[in-house]
Amino acid sequence: MKLVVFLLLFLQQSGSADCRCFCQVTGDLDDCTCDVETVDDFNNNQLFPKLQTLLESDYFRFYKVNLNKPCPFWTSISHCGLRDCAVKPCSPNEVPEGIRSSSHNKYSAEANEEQVDCEQAKHLGAVDVSLSKETREALLNWSKHDDEAERFCLVDDEGSPDSQYVDLLLNPERFTGYRGPEAWQIWNSIYEENCFKPYTVRRPLVPNSFHSSSGSEAKTFYSWLEGQCVEKRAFYRLISGLHSSINIHLSARYLLDDSWFQKKWGHNVSEFRQRFDSELTAGEGPKRLRNLYFLYLIELRALAKVLPFFQQPSFRLYTGRPEEDQKHKELLLHILQLARSFPLHFNETSLFAGDEKEAAKLKEDIRLAFLNISRIMDCVGCFKCRLWGKLQTQGLGTSLKILFSERQIEALPASSNQRPSFQLSRQEIVSLLNAFGRISTSIRELKNFRALLAEER
Ligand SMILES: *[C@@H]1O[C@H](CO)[C@@H](O)[C@H](O)[C@H]1NC(C)=O
Ligand SMILES: *[C@@H]1O[C@H](CO)[C@@H](O)[C@H](O)[C@H]1NC(C)=O
Ligand SMILES: *[C@@H]1O[C@H](CO)[C@@H](O)[C@H](O)[C@H]1NC(C)=O
Ligand SMILES: *[C@@H]1O[C@H](CO)[C@@H](O)[C@H](O)[C@H]1NC(C)=O
């Protein structure tokens, strides 16, 4: 019997690429009584299409963000100098040759190559901030409306004069060419300095140490992780899930063809395998995918819990067009009810509960870690990545705020006369739903990758 199990495991390990990515991504998910197959079916067939429709509405497509804050932790060493790269970049032809290449040695082939890479990274990573005149005016009206509503607290960026609205539909999350040491430094400081992990415990598969890493490192790491309380363990897995989602997006919207007359975006299976094939990642890939499901479930749970907030009669998805606003509110409530109907949730007595004093301390720890991670996002050199990074960390932060405020949400007054004890700002609402939209899209994309990998057999 043991031998058979061993053989099966062996076959799985060395089987086809689709198996190496997905065979371990099945069945029950840890810390939750749910399984992958149920999540796939629920998301792909029910939630995903409705959510897409909602996210295309005006309320959800405009996100206010400050993309110009300096990195508080280190000086950016980007050779691409993305800080001087205007958010709306000029095309190279508009910039005189002398200015374009003044800081580079034109005669060194290497510098020229770098230049080409930089041009590409700048171009793909730039954020399109164009808005129509009507949109601009309408947005002014929206913020007037929002200012009149009672505010709980300002989220960092919201009040800053440097903040601007960005149309998310014009700036899809996809491959930008932002990679290499700089991108790696961002993720590394998140994992190393902000995930409650002591330095002595090493993460498996840190780049550069790949060849020297042995199985024992992974073992130490996972046994450390298992020893953490459920929330801190959850925190690490949420970050890892976010990382997976971002990588799935850039593998699914890879720049396949970049020529004068067309840009073609699509699935790049080999990029996907680089990140998720168990053989190419020393067994880490499938764990990363499981963490994506975990993140999905946490955000889904937050959506289910926040329903009473949106059900308040006074709540509007305000864009100044009452009929549309009402229609979108109904769609939103429908989606939240759907989230609530999903049967397989977490063990309520184990996650975000515990004794009250301990829970309060934990809540504060996690809040601070999150705040810090959102500041790290200001160090992301590529503007489009920074935009989506900020949006997704804010969305996840909002999910956690909801999960930690269950009691206040349940106690929301039915009438609008009392000051509510729980509030969400427009920015939090937009980020909450859009961040979940990204994760939902990633789960949907896994289905495509499964099919593409199976074709390769
Ligand atoms: C903004 O609000 C004013 C007054 O309520 C209204 O007259 C105007 O049409 C609104 N503008 C837009 C673009 O919705
Ligand atoms: C915030 O993150 C930075 C960069 O990773 C790190 O150096 C710093 O210790 C963190 N601060 C807190 C309070 O966690
Ligand atoms: C797919 O990604 C790999 C890197 O993982 C790259 O080398 C390859 O050129 C890409 N394929 C296409 C068609 O762009
Ligand atoms: C839920 O968690 C509590 C405390 O950790 C545990 O005693 C209980 O057995 C769990 N329930 C289920 C159904 O797993």
JSON list of N, CA and C in Angstrom, two decimals, residues 27 32 39 60 86 93 177 195 204 208 218-219 240 274 287 289 294 354 357 374 382 384 394-395 404 414 419:
[
{"chain": "A", "resi": 27, "resn": "GLY", "atom": "N", "xyz": [-8.96, 19.45, -3.70]},
{"chain": "A", "resi": 27, "resn": "GLY", "atom": "CA", "xyz": [-9.41, 18.98, -2.40]},
{"chain": "A", "resi": 27, "resn": "GLY", "atom": "C", "xyz": [-9.50, 20.08, -1.36]},
{"chain": "A", "resi": 32, "resn": "CYS", "atom": "N", "xyz": [-9.77, 25.94, 6.45]},
{"chain": "A", "resi": 32, "resn": "CYS", "atom": "CA", "xyz": [-11.12, 26.23, 5.95]},
{"chain": "A", "resi": 32, "resn": "CYS", "atom": "C", "xyz": [-11.71, 24.91, 5.50]},
{"chain": "A", "resi": 39, "resn": "VAL", "atom": "N", "xyz": [-14.95, 25.94, -5.08]},
{"chain": "A", "resi": 39, "resn": "VAL", "atom": "CA", "xyz": [-14.62, 27.34, -5.31]},
{"chain": "A", "resi": 39, "resn": "VAL", "atom": "C", "xyz": [-14.60, 27.63, -6.80]},
{"chain": "A", "resi": 60, "resn": "PHE", "atom": "N", "xyz": [-17.23, 52.08, -10.05]},
{"chain": "A", "resi": 60, "resn": "PHE", "atom": "CA", "xyz": [-16.11, 51.21, -9.71]},
{"chain": "A", "resi": 60, "resn": "PHE", "atom": "C", "xyz": [-14.89, 51.37, -10.62]},
{"chain": "A", "resi": 86, "resn": "ALA", "atom": "N", "xyz": [7.28, 60.61, -16.90]},
{"chain": "A", "resi": 86, "resn": "ALA", "atom": "CA", "xyz": [5.96, 61.20, -16.65]},
{"chain": "A", "resi": 86, "resn": "ALA", "atom": "C", "xyz": [4.91, 60.10, -16.66]},
{"chain": "A", "resi": 93, "resn": "ASN", "atom": "N", "xyz": [9.62, 59.46, -30.04]},
{"chain": "A", "resi": 93, "resn": "ASN", "atom": "CA", "xyz": [9.86, 60.37, -31.18]},
{"chain": "A", "resi": 93, "resn": "ASN", "atom": "C", "xyz": [9.68, 61.83, -30.82]},
{"chain": "A", "resi": 177, "resn": "GLY", "atom": "N", "xyz": [6.83, 44.26, -18.13]},
{"chain": "A", "resi": 177, "resn": "GLY", "atom": "CA", "xyz": [8.28, 44.24, -18.28]},
{"chain": "A", "resi": 177, "resn": "GLY", "atom": "C", "xyz": [9.00, 44.58, -16.98]},
{"chain": "A", "resi": 195, "resn": "CYS", "atom": "N", "xyz": [6.21, 40.12, 7.51]},
{"chain": "A", "resi": 195, "resn": "CYS", "atom": "CA", "xyz": [5.32, 38.97, 7.67]},
{"chain": "A", "resi": 195, "resn": "CYS", "atom": "C", "xyz": [5.52, 38.26, 9.00]},
{"chain": "A", "resi": 204, "resn": "PRO", "atom": "N", "xyz": [11.75, 29.37, 1.76]},
{"chain": "A", "resi": 204, "resn": "PRO", "atom": "CA", "xyz": [12.24, 28.47, 0.73]},
{"chain": "A", "resi": 204, "resn": "PRO", "atom": "C", "xyz": [12.35, 29.22, -0.60]},
{"chain": "A", "resi": 208, "resn": "ASN", "atom": "N", "xyz": [18.52, 33.54, -6.09]},
{"chain": "A", "resi": 208, "resn": "ASN", "atom": "CA", "xyz": [19.98, 33.61, -5.85]},
{"chain": "A", "resi": 208, "resn": "ASN", "atom": "C", "xyz": [20.48, 32.43, -5.03]},
{"chain": "A", "resi": 218, "resn": "ALA", "atom": "N", "xyz": [13.01, 24.50, 3.44]},
{"chain": "A", "resi": 218, "resn": "ALA", "atom": "CA", "xyz": [11.56, 24.53, 3.30]},
{"chain": "A", "resi": 218, "resn": "ALA", "atom": "C", "xyz": [10.91, 23.91, 4.52]},
{"chain": "A", "resi": 219, "resn": "LYS", "atom": "N", "xyz": [11.53, 22.83, 5.02]},
{"chain": "A", "resi": 219, "resn": "LYS", "atom": "CA", "xyz": [10.94, 22.13, 6.16]},
{"chain": "A", "resi": 219, "resn": "LYS", "atom": "C", "xyz": [10.93, 23.04, 7.39]},
{"chain": "A", "resi": 240, "resn": "SER", "atom": "N", "xyz": [1.23, 35.74, 0.01]},
{"chain": "A", "resi": 240, "resn": "SER", "atom": "CA", "xyz": [1.64, 34.80, -1.02]},
{"chain": "A", "resi": 240, "resn": "SER", "atom": "C", "xyz": [0.55, 34.64, -2.08]},
{"chain": "A", "resi": 274, "resn": "GLN", "atom": "N", "xyz": [7.10, 28.66, -15.14]},
{"chain": "A", "resi": 274, "resn": "GLN", "atom": "CA", "xyz": [8.24, 29.17, -14.37]},
{"chain": "A", "resi": 274, "resn": "GLN", "atom": "C", "xyz": [7.85, 29.47, -12.92]},
{"chain": "A", "resi": 287, "resn": "LYS", "atom": "N", "xyz": [1.78, 25.22, -3.79]},
{"chain": "A", "resi": 287, "resn": "LYS", "atom": "CA", "xyz": [1.46, 25.89, -2.52]},
{"chain": "A", "resi": 287, "resn": "LYS", "atom": "C", "xyz": [1.02, 27.32, -2.79]},
{"chain": "A", "resi": 289, "resn": "LEU", "atom": "N", "xyz": [-0.42, 28.41, -5.41]},
{"chain": "A", "resi": 289, "resn": "LEU", "atom": "CA", "xyz": [-1.78, 28.40, -5.97]},
{"chain": "A", "resi": 289, "resn": "LEU", "atom": "C", "xyz": [-2.82, 28.15, -4.88]},
{"chain": "A", "resi": 294, "resn": "PHE", "atom": "N", "xyz": [-6.92, 30.54, -0.83]},
{"chain": "A", "resi": 294, "resn": "PHE", "atom": "CA", "xyz": [-7.10, 31.00, 0.55]},
{"chain": "A", "resi": 294, "resn": "PHE", "atom": "C", "xyz": [-7.46, 32.49, 0.56]},
{"chain": "A", "resi": 354, "resn": "GLY", "atom": "N", "xyz": [-10.80, 34.25, 19.34]},
{"chain": "A", "resi": 354, "resn": "GLY", "atom": "CA", "xyz": [-9.88, 34.18, 20.46]},
{"chain": "A", "resi": 354, "resn": "GLY", "atom": "C", "xyz": [-10.30, 35.14, 21.55]},
{"chain": "A", "resi": 357, "resn": "LYS", "atom": "N", "xyz": [-8.71, 40.46, 24.40]},
{"chain": "A", "resi": 357, "resn": "LYS", "atom": "CA", "xyz": [-7.51, 41.27, 24.55]},
{"chain": "A", "resi": 357, "resn": "LYS", "atom": "C", "xyz": [-6.47, 40.84, 23.52]},
{"chain": "A", "resi": 374, "resn": "SER", "atom": "N", "xyz": [1.52, 48.85, 2.52]},
{"chain": "A", "resi": 374, "resn": "SER", "atom": "CA", "xyz": [1.00, 49.79, 1.54]},
{"chain": "A", "resi": 374, "resn": "SER", "atom": "C", "xyz": [2.01, 50.91, 1.30]},
{"chain": "A", "resi": 382, "resn": "CYS", "atom": "N", "xyz": [7.47, 50.73, -11.27]},
{"chain": "A", "resi": 382, "resn": "CYS", "atom": "CA", "xyz": [6.61, 50.81, -12.45]},
{"chain": "A", "resi": 382, "resn": "CYS", "atom": "C", "xyz": [5.24, 51.32, -12.03]},
{"chain": "A", "resi": 384, "resn": "LYS", "atom": "N", "xyz": [2.24, 51.42, -13.34]},
{"chain": "A", "resi": 384, "resn": "LYS", "atom": "CA", "xyz": [1.04, 50.60, -13.46]},
{"chain": "A", "resi": 384, "resn": "LYS", "atom": "C", "xyz": [1.04, 49.51, -12.38]},
{"chain": "A", "resi": 394, "resn": "GLN", "atom": "N", "xyz": [-4.82, 47.87, -0.61]},
{"chain": "A", "resi": 394, "resn": "GLN", "atom": "CA", "xyz": [-5.91, 48.57, 0.07]},
{"chain": "A", "resi": 394, "resn": "GLN", "atom": "C", "xyz": [-7.16, 47.70, 0.14]},
{"chain": "A", "resi": 395, "resn": "GLY", "atom": "N", "xyz": [-7.43, 46.98, -0.94]},
{"chain": "A", "resi": 395, "resn": "GLY", "atom": "CA", "xyz": [-8.61, 46.12, -0.96]},
{"chain": "A", "resi": 395, "resn": "GLY", "atom": "C", "xyz": [-8.51, 45.01, 0.09]},
{"chain": "A", "resi": 404, "resn": "PHE", "atom": "N", "xyz": [-12.37, 42.24, 11.05]},
{"chain": "A", "resi": 404, "resn": "PHE", "atom": "CA", "xyz": [-12.11, 42.60, 12.44]},
{"chain": "A", "resi": 404, "resn": "PHE", "atom": "C", "xyz": [-13.22, 43.48, 13.03]},
{"chain": "A", "resi": 414, "resn": "ALA", "atom": "N", "xyz": [-30.52, 50.67, 11.88]},
{"chain": "A", "resi": 414, "resn": "ALA", "atom": "CA", "xyz": [-31.39, 50.53, 10.71]},
{"chain": "A", "resi": 414, "resn": "ALA", "atom": "C", "xyz": [-31.82, 51.89, 10.19]},
{"chain": "A", "resi": 419, "resn": "ARG", "atom": "N", "xyz": [-25.23, 58.07, 14.28]},
{"chain": "A", "resi": 419, "resn": "ARG", "atom": "CA", "xyz": [-23.94, 58.02, 13.61]},
{"chain": "A", "resi": 419, "resn": "ARG", "atom": "C", "xyz": [-23.50, 56.55, 13.56]}
]
